[in-house]
Amino acid sequence: MSAVLDHAPALQNSMLPSLQEIEDAARVVYREFQATPQYRWGLSSQRLGTDCWIKHENHTPVGAFKLRGGLTYFDGLKQRGEMPKEVISATRGNHGQSIGWAARAHGVPCTIVVPHGNSVEKNAAMRALGLTLIEHGDDFQASREFAMALAAERGAHMVPSFDAGLLRGVSTYWWEFMLAVPQLDVVYVPIGQGSGACSAIAAKLALGRKLRIVGVVSAHATTYADSLAARRVVEAPVTTHLADGMACRVADPAALAILLPHLDRIVKVTDEEVAQAMRDLYADTHNVAEGAGAASFAAAMQDRSQLKGQVVGTTLCGGNVDTATVAKVLAGA
């Protein structure tokens, strides 16, 4: 795996979209919904002690940024004349909604595999898109391995969680953010499988910006932090109970190769810090954030003593969290 990380420039050239490709991807995305807003929230800025902008990807039709990637992935299949008869993928929820939405739009049957104990409401949202949902395994990695085996058995197309076709779409949200707020000094990006952080890098490079990109991982799911430090894939246990969108046990080597030369650093956030950020974001913006959706604000708050005078960008990248969980978090439980 270390050999992959040592050839990061080659992978960047093959996977990261150009400015033209991001602009083309935006046209695909905007067939389904318009650019999401970003606001400088006064209370959040006051809390952080400096200008804080929040990008609201919780305002997409599936409540998370992932939809952008699904739309461009399927558009790529269509343009190449490779539309499959069936697609299969694995998820903790938002990627599954993205693939389910795009598959439905193209009339392709879709099966999504989730681990046992997955979010009840994310599962319901996926089923509402008309896909077949299978529960298998104790974590995302087990679901992913089962989905890959099932796709091979059926001759179906396995949609990965990290791919150039996904990055093209996801990059549009960072492109929107950086165009709308060109004065950004630093952005905080949660890392699940890596598409969000790698897309922030793609937008930065495409637009020629000099802002810093800080990666955020759960302190209870540290494969990306450990792997970047070791320059090779390091499997790490997942024990987070709140940040399911960051609950990754095995980092993707292609994502690591892109992240390694471009991340300013990594910040680890605990479930307790994430819960506090969920409460803060609700109080400041009256938007509901899922665990991963609050992680970037939690990381910025951890760094707040270092951020004075800087323009900070955070992302409420998803708002799909079970009602019972929100009630507990807001109650301080």
Short mmCIF file of C-alpha atoms in Angstrom, two decimals, residues 9-310:
data_model
loop_
_atom_site.label_atom_id
_atom_site.label_comp_id
_atom_site.label_asym_id
_atom_site.label_seq_id
_atom_site.Cartn_x
_atom_site.Cartn_y
_atom_site.Cartn_z
CA PRO A 9 0.91 12.83 -8.20
CA ALA A 10 0.02 10.18 -10.77
CA LEU A 11 -3.19 9.34 -8.93
CA GLN A 12 -4.11 13.02 -8.65
CA ASN A 13 -3.73 13.45 -12.39
CA SER A 14 -5.97 10.46 -13.07
CA MET A 15 -8.64 11.04 -10.43
CA LEU A 16 -8.96 14.72 -9.59
CA PRO A 17 -11.24 16.67 -11.94
CA SER A 18 -10.12 19.79 -13.78
CA LEU A 19 -11.98 23.09 -13.55
CA GLN A 20 -13.75 22.31 -16.84
CA GLU A 21 -14.81 18.90 -15.55
CA ILE A 22 -16.15 20.42 -12.33
CA GLU A 23 -18.12 23.02 -14.30
CA ASP A 24 -19.50 20.28 -16.55
CA ALA A 25 -20.41 18.25 -13.46
CA ALA A 26 -22.27 21.24 -12.01
CA ARG A 27 -24.52 21.29 -15.06
CA VAL A 28 -25.39 17.64 -14.39
CA VAL A 29 -26.06 18.31 -10.71
CA TYR A 30 -28.19 21.38 -11.40
CA ARG A 31 -30.65 19.34 -13.44
CA GLU A 32 -31.80 17.96 -10.08
CA PHE A 33 -31.26 20.88 -7.68
CA GLN A 34 -29.60 24.26 -7.50
CA ALA A 35 -26.47 25.33 -5.63
CA THR A 36 -26.81 24.97 -1.88
CA PRO A 37 -26.38 28.08 0.30
CA GLN A 38 -23.51 29.11 2.51
CA TYR A 39 -23.98 31.64 5.27
CA ARG A 40 -21.81 33.53 7.72
CA TRP A 41 -23.78 32.74 10.85
CA GLY A 42 -23.39 35.42 13.50
CA LEU A 43 -23.78 33.19 16.54
CA SER A 44 -21.43 30.53 15.16
CA SER A 45 -18.86 33.22 14.37
CA GLN A 46 -19.24 34.61 17.86
CA ARG A 47 -18.83 31.14 19.33
CA LEU A 48 -15.72 30.46 17.23
CA GLY A 49 -14.26 33.91 17.82
CA THR A 50 -13.80 34.66 14.11
CA ASP A 51 -15.77 34.73 10.85
CA CYS A 52 -17.37 31.31 10.37
CA TRP A 53 -19.07 30.31 7.14
CA ILE A 54 -21.17 27.15 6.96
CA LYS A 55 -21.91 25.34 3.68
CA HIS A 56 -25.38 23.78 3.87
CA GLU A 57 -25.21 20.45 2.06
CA ASN A 58 -28.01 19.33 4.35
CA HIS A 59 -30.23 21.27 1.90
CA THR A 60 -29.87 18.84 -1.04
CA PRO A 61 -32.88 16.62 -1.88
CA VAL A 62 -31.38 13.74 0.11
CA GLY A 63 -30.10 15.91 2.95
CA ALA A 64 -26.40 15.35 2.23
CA PHE A 65 -23.62 16.17 -0.25
CA LYS A 66 -23.32 12.61 -1.57
CA LEU A 67 -26.13 13.06 -4.13
CA ARG A 68 -23.84 15.15 -6.30
CA GLY A 69 -21.47 12.22 -6.77
CA GLY A 70 -24.19 9.73 -7.60
CA LEU A 71 -25.57 11.99 -10.30
CA THR A 72 -22.22 12.43 -12.05
CA TYR A 73 -21.25 8.77 -11.63
CA PHE A 74 -24.37 7.63 -13.48
CA ASP A 75 -24.03 10.39 -16.05
CA GLY A 76 -20.54 9.06 -16.77
CA LEU A 77 -21.90 5.54 -17.25
CA LYS A 78 -24.51 6.88 -19.64
CA GLN A 79 -22.03 8.95 -21.64
CA ARG A 80 -19.77 5.91 -22.06
CA GLY A 81 -22.65 3.65 -23.04
CA GLU A 82 -22.00 1.46 -19.98
CA MET A 83 -25.32 1.70 -18.13
CA PRO A 84 -25.65 -1.60 -16.22
CA LYS A 85 -28.75 -3.74 -15.74
CA GLU A 86 -28.32 -3.64 -11.96
CA VAL A 87 -26.17 -1.75 -9.45
CA ILE A 88 -25.09 -2.73 -5.95
CA SER A 89 -23.29 -0.68 -3.32
CA ALA A 90 -22.68 -0.43 0.43
CA THR A 91 -23.29 2.50 2.73
CA ARG A 92 -24.08 3.85 6.17
CA GLY A 93 -26.84 5.87 4.48
CA ASN A 94 -26.00 9.00 2.49
CA HIS A 95 -24.02 7.30 -0.30
CA GLY A 96 -26.85 4.77 -0.55
CA GLN A 97 -29.42 7.51 -0.99
CA SER A 98 -27.25 9.09 -3.65
CA ILE A 99 -26.89 5.87 -5.65
CA GLY A 100 -30.54 4.96 -5.14
CA TRP A 101 -31.69 8.37 -6.39
CA ALA A 102 -29.45 8.30 -9.47
CA ALA A 103 -30.28 4.65 -10.27
CA ARG A 104 -34.01 5.43 -10.09
CA ALA A 105 -33.54 8.40 -12.42
CA HIS A 106 -31.94 6.08 -14.98
CA GLY A 107 -34.37 3.19 -14.47
CA VAL A 108 -31.71 0.85 -13.07
CA PRO A 109 -32.55 -1.64 -10.27
CA CYS A 110 -30.47 -0.91 -7.18
CA THR A 111 -29.51 -2.97 -4.13
CA ILE A 112 -27.82 -1.33 -1.14
CA VAL A 113 -26.11 -3.17 1.72
CA VAL A 114 -25.98 -1.62 5.20
CA PRO A 115 -24.64 -3.00 8.48
CA HIS A 116 -26.96 -4.28 11.18
CA GLY A 117 -27.99 -1.51 13.54
CA ASN A 118 -27.80 1.16 10.84
CA SER A 119 -29.81 4.38 11.16
CA VAL A 120 -33.51 3.49 11.05
CA GLU A 121 -34.45 6.71 9.29
CA LYS A 122 -31.63 6.52 6.74
CA ASN A 123 -32.77 2.98 5.94
CA ALA A 124 -36.35 4.21 5.53
CA ALA A 125 -35.23 7.05 3.24
CA MET A 126 -33.33 4.60 1.04
CA ARG A 127 -36.28 2.21 0.80
CA ALA A 128 -38.48 5.15 -0.17
CA LEU A 129 -36.35 5.55 -3.30
CA GLY A 130 -37.47 2.11 -4.45
CA LEU A 131 -34.21 0.27 -3.89
CA THR A 132 -33.69 -3.11 -2.22
CA LEU A 133 -32.02 -2.83 1.17
CA ILE A 134 -30.01 -5.69 2.67
CA GLU A 135 -28.64 -5.64 6.22
CA HIS A 136 -25.38 -7.53 6.57
CA GLY A 137 -22.34 -7.31 8.84
CA ASP A 138 -21.42 -5.37 11.93
CA ASP A 139 -19.79 -2.39 10.21
CA PHE A 140 -19.43 -0.65 6.85
CA GLN A 141 -16.40 -2.70 5.80
CA ALA A 142 -18.25 -5.97 6.30
CA SER A 143 -21.21 -4.60 4.31
CA ARG A 144 -18.87 -3.43 1.56
CA GLU A 145 -17.18 -6.81 1.24
CA PHE A 146 -20.56 -8.56 1.11
CA ALA A 147 -21.82 -6.11 -1.54
CA MET A 148 -18.76 -6.77 -3.70
CA ALA A 149 -19.28 -10.53 -3.46
CA LEU A 150 -23.00 -10.15 -4.25
CA ALA A 151 -22.26 -7.99 -7.30
CA ALA A 152 -19.80 -10.57 -8.61
CA GLU A 153 -22.32 -13.36 -8.04
CA ARG A 154 -25.12 -11.53 -9.87
CA GLY A 155 -23.00 -9.94 -12.58
CA ALA A 156 -24.15 -6.55 -11.30
CA HIS A 157 -22.19 -3.31 -11.32
CA MET A 158 -20.59 -2.54 -7.95
CA VAL A 159 -20.63 1.20 -7.28
CA PRO A 160 -17.60 2.07 -5.12
CA SER A 161 -17.55 4.57 -2.28
CA PHE A 162 -14.52 6.33 -3.74
CA ASP A 163 -14.14 6.89 -7.48
CA ALA A 164 -13.25 9.61 -9.99
CA GLY A 165 -16.85 9.68 -11.22
CA LEU A 166 -18.04 10.46 -7.70
CA LEU A 167 -15.34 13.07 -7.12
CA ARG A 168 -16.46 15.10 -10.13
CA GLY A 169 -19.87 15.64 -8.60
CA VAL A 170 -18.79 16.12 -5.01
CA SER A 171 -16.20 18.70 -6.12
CA THR A 172 -19.05 20.96 -7.22
CA TYR A 173 -19.99 21.72 -3.63
CA TRP A 174 -16.52 22.89 -2.69
CA TRP A 175 -16.29 24.78 -6.00
CA GLU A 176 -19.54 26.56 -5.08
CA PHE A 177 -18.24 27.34 -1.59
CA MET A 178 -14.88 28.70 -2.74
CA LEU A 179 -16.46 30.83 -5.47
CA ALA A 180 -19.05 32.24 -3.07
CA VAL A 181 -16.52 32.96 -0.28
CA PRO A 182 -13.18 33.64 -1.99
CA GLN A 183 -11.70 35.06 1.23
CA LEU A 184 -11.67 31.67 3.00
CA ASP A 185 -8.39 31.06 4.84
CA VAL A 186 -9.06 27.54 6.07
CA VAL A 187 -11.75 24.89 5.63
CA TYR A 188 -12.50 21.90 7.85
CA VAL A 189 -13.56 18.73 6.03
CA PRO A 190 -14.87 15.52 7.63
CA ILE A 191 -13.40 12.30 6.26
CA GLY A 192 -15.48 9.14 5.86
CA GLN A 193 -14.21 7.30 2.78
CA GLY A 194 -12.49 10.44 1.53
CA SER A 195 -14.60 11.81 -1.32
CA GLY A 196 -15.46 15.04 0.49
CA ALA A 197 -11.89 15.89 1.47
CA CYS A 198 -10.42 14.90 -1.90
CA SER A 199 -13.06 17.02 -3.62
CA ALA A 200 -12.12 20.02 -1.50
CA ILE A 201 -8.56 19.53 -2.73
CA ALA A 202 -9.79 19.26 -6.32
CA ALA A 203 -11.73 22.52 -6.08
CA LYS A 204 -8.80 24.30 -4.43
CA LEU A 205 -6.39 23.21 -7.17
CA ALA A 206 -8.85 23.90 -9.99
CA LEU A 207 -9.52 27.44 -8.74
CA GLY A 208 -5.90 28.14 -7.77
CA ARG A 209 -6.76 28.97 -4.17
CA LYS A 210 -4.25 29.02 -1.29
CA LEU A 211 -6.59 28.16 1.57
CA ARG A 212 -5.65 25.42 4.03
CA ILE A 213 -7.62 22.18 4.16
CA VAL A 214 -7.88 20.46 7.54
CA GLY A 215 -9.14 16.90 7.59
CA VAL A 216 -11.45 15.79 10.40
CA VAL A 217 -11.83 12.21 11.60
CA SER A 218 -13.68 10.65 14.48
CA ALA A 219 -11.44 9.90 17.43
CA HIS A 220 -13.29 6.57 17.47
CA ALA A 221 -12.55 5.71 13.80
CA THR A 222 -8.96 6.65 13.06
CA THR A 223 -7.97 4.66 9.98
CA TYR A 224 -7.34 7.80 7.90
CA ALA A 225 -5.33 9.56 10.61
CA ASP A 226 -3.29 6.42 11.29
CA SER A 227 -2.80 5.64 7.60
CA LEU A 228 -1.66 9.14 6.69
CA ALA A 229 0.82 9.10 9.56
CA ALA A 230 2.17 5.70 8.49
CA ARG A 231 1.99 6.38 4.72
CA ARG A 232 0.19 3.06 4.27
CA VAL A 233 -3.28 1.71 4.94
CA VAL A 234 -3.71 1.01 8.66
CA GLU A 235 -6.94 -0.68 9.71
CA ALA A 236 -8.46 0.78 12.88
CA PRO A 237 -11.47 -0.27 14.98
CA VAL A 238 -14.68 1.74 14.79
CA THR A 239 -16.37 2.58 18.08
CA THR A 240 -18.16 5.86 17.32
CA HIS A 241 -21.81 5.84 18.31
CA LEU A 242 -22.68 9.19 16.76
CA ALA A 243 -20.59 9.91 13.65
CA ASP A 244 -21.75 7.02 11.45
CA GLY A 245 -20.80 8.93 8.29
CA MET A 246 -17.17 8.75 9.44
CA ALA A 247 -17.29 5.16 10.70
CA CYS A 248 -14.70 3.72 8.34
CA ARG A 249 -12.46 0.81 9.40
CA VAL A 250 -10.20 0.59 6.34
CA ALA A 251 -8.98 3.68 4.48
CA ASP A 252 -9.03 3.80 0.68
CA PRO A 253 -5.45 3.87 -0.68
CA ALA A 254 -6.37 6.08 -3.66
CA ALA A 255 -7.96 8.63 -1.33
CA LEU A 256 -4.91 8.53 0.93
CA ALA A 257 -2.60 9.22 -2.01
CA ILE A 258 -4.55 12.38 -2.82
CA LEU A 259 -4.90 13.54 0.78
CA LEU A 260 -1.29 13.02 1.81
CA PRO A 261 0.35 15.98 0.00
CA HIS A 262 -2.54 18.41 0.36
CA LEU A 263 -4.04 18.21 3.86
CA ASP A 264 -2.68 20.80 6.26
CA ARG A 265 -3.23 18.36 9.11
CA ILE A 266 -5.78 16.05 10.75
CA VAL A 267 -8.00 16.84 13.74
CA LYS A 268 -9.67 14.07 15.74
CA VAL A 269 -13.04 14.80 17.32
CA THR A 270 -14.74 12.75 20.02
CA ASP A 271 -18.41 11.80 20.08
CA GLU A 272 -18.81 14.23 22.97
CA GLU A 273 -17.36 17.08 20.88
CA VAL A 274 -19.57 16.11 17.95
CA ALA A 275 -22.66 16.08 20.17
CA GLN A 276 -21.80 19.55 21.47
CA ALA A 277 -21.34 20.78 17.89
CA MET A 278 -24.75 19.36 16.97
CA ARG A 279 -26.26 21.34 19.84
CA ASP A 280 -24.30 24.47 18.90
CA LEU A 281 -25.36 24.30 15.24
CA TYR A 282 -28.99 23.82 16.18
CA ALA A 283 -28.89 26.77 18.57
CA ASP A 284 -27.02 29.01 16.13
CA THR A 285 -28.68 28.07 12.81
CA HIS A 286 -31.71 25.95 13.69
CA ASN A 287 -30.43 23.32 11.28
CA VAL A 288 -30.21 19.68 12.34
CA ALA A 289 -26.78 18.13 11.75
CA GLU A 290 -25.96 14.44 11.78
CA GLY A 291 -22.75 13.45 13.55
CA ALA A 292 -20.50 13.71 10.49
CA GLY A 293 -22.32 16.90 9.53
CA ALA A 294 -21.29 18.54 12.79
CA ALA A 295 -17.74 17.20 12.84
CA SER A 296 -16.10 20.05 10.93
CA PHE A 297 -17.57 22.65 13.31
CA ALA A 298 -16.45 20.50 16.26
CA ALA A 299 -12.90 20.50 14.87
CA ALA A 300 -12.93 24.26 14.31
CA MET A 301 -14.08 24.76 17.90
CA GLN A 302 -11.22 22.57 19.07
CA ASP A 303 -8.86 24.89 17.13
CA ARG A 304 -10.59 28.17 17.99
CA SER A 305 -7.65 29.64 19.93
CA GLN A 306 -5.56 29.39 16.73
CA LEU A 307 -8.15 30.87 14.35
CA LYS A 308 -8.61 34.47 15.44
CA GLY A 309 -8.68 36.87 12.49
CA GLN A 310 -9.09 34.09 9.94
#
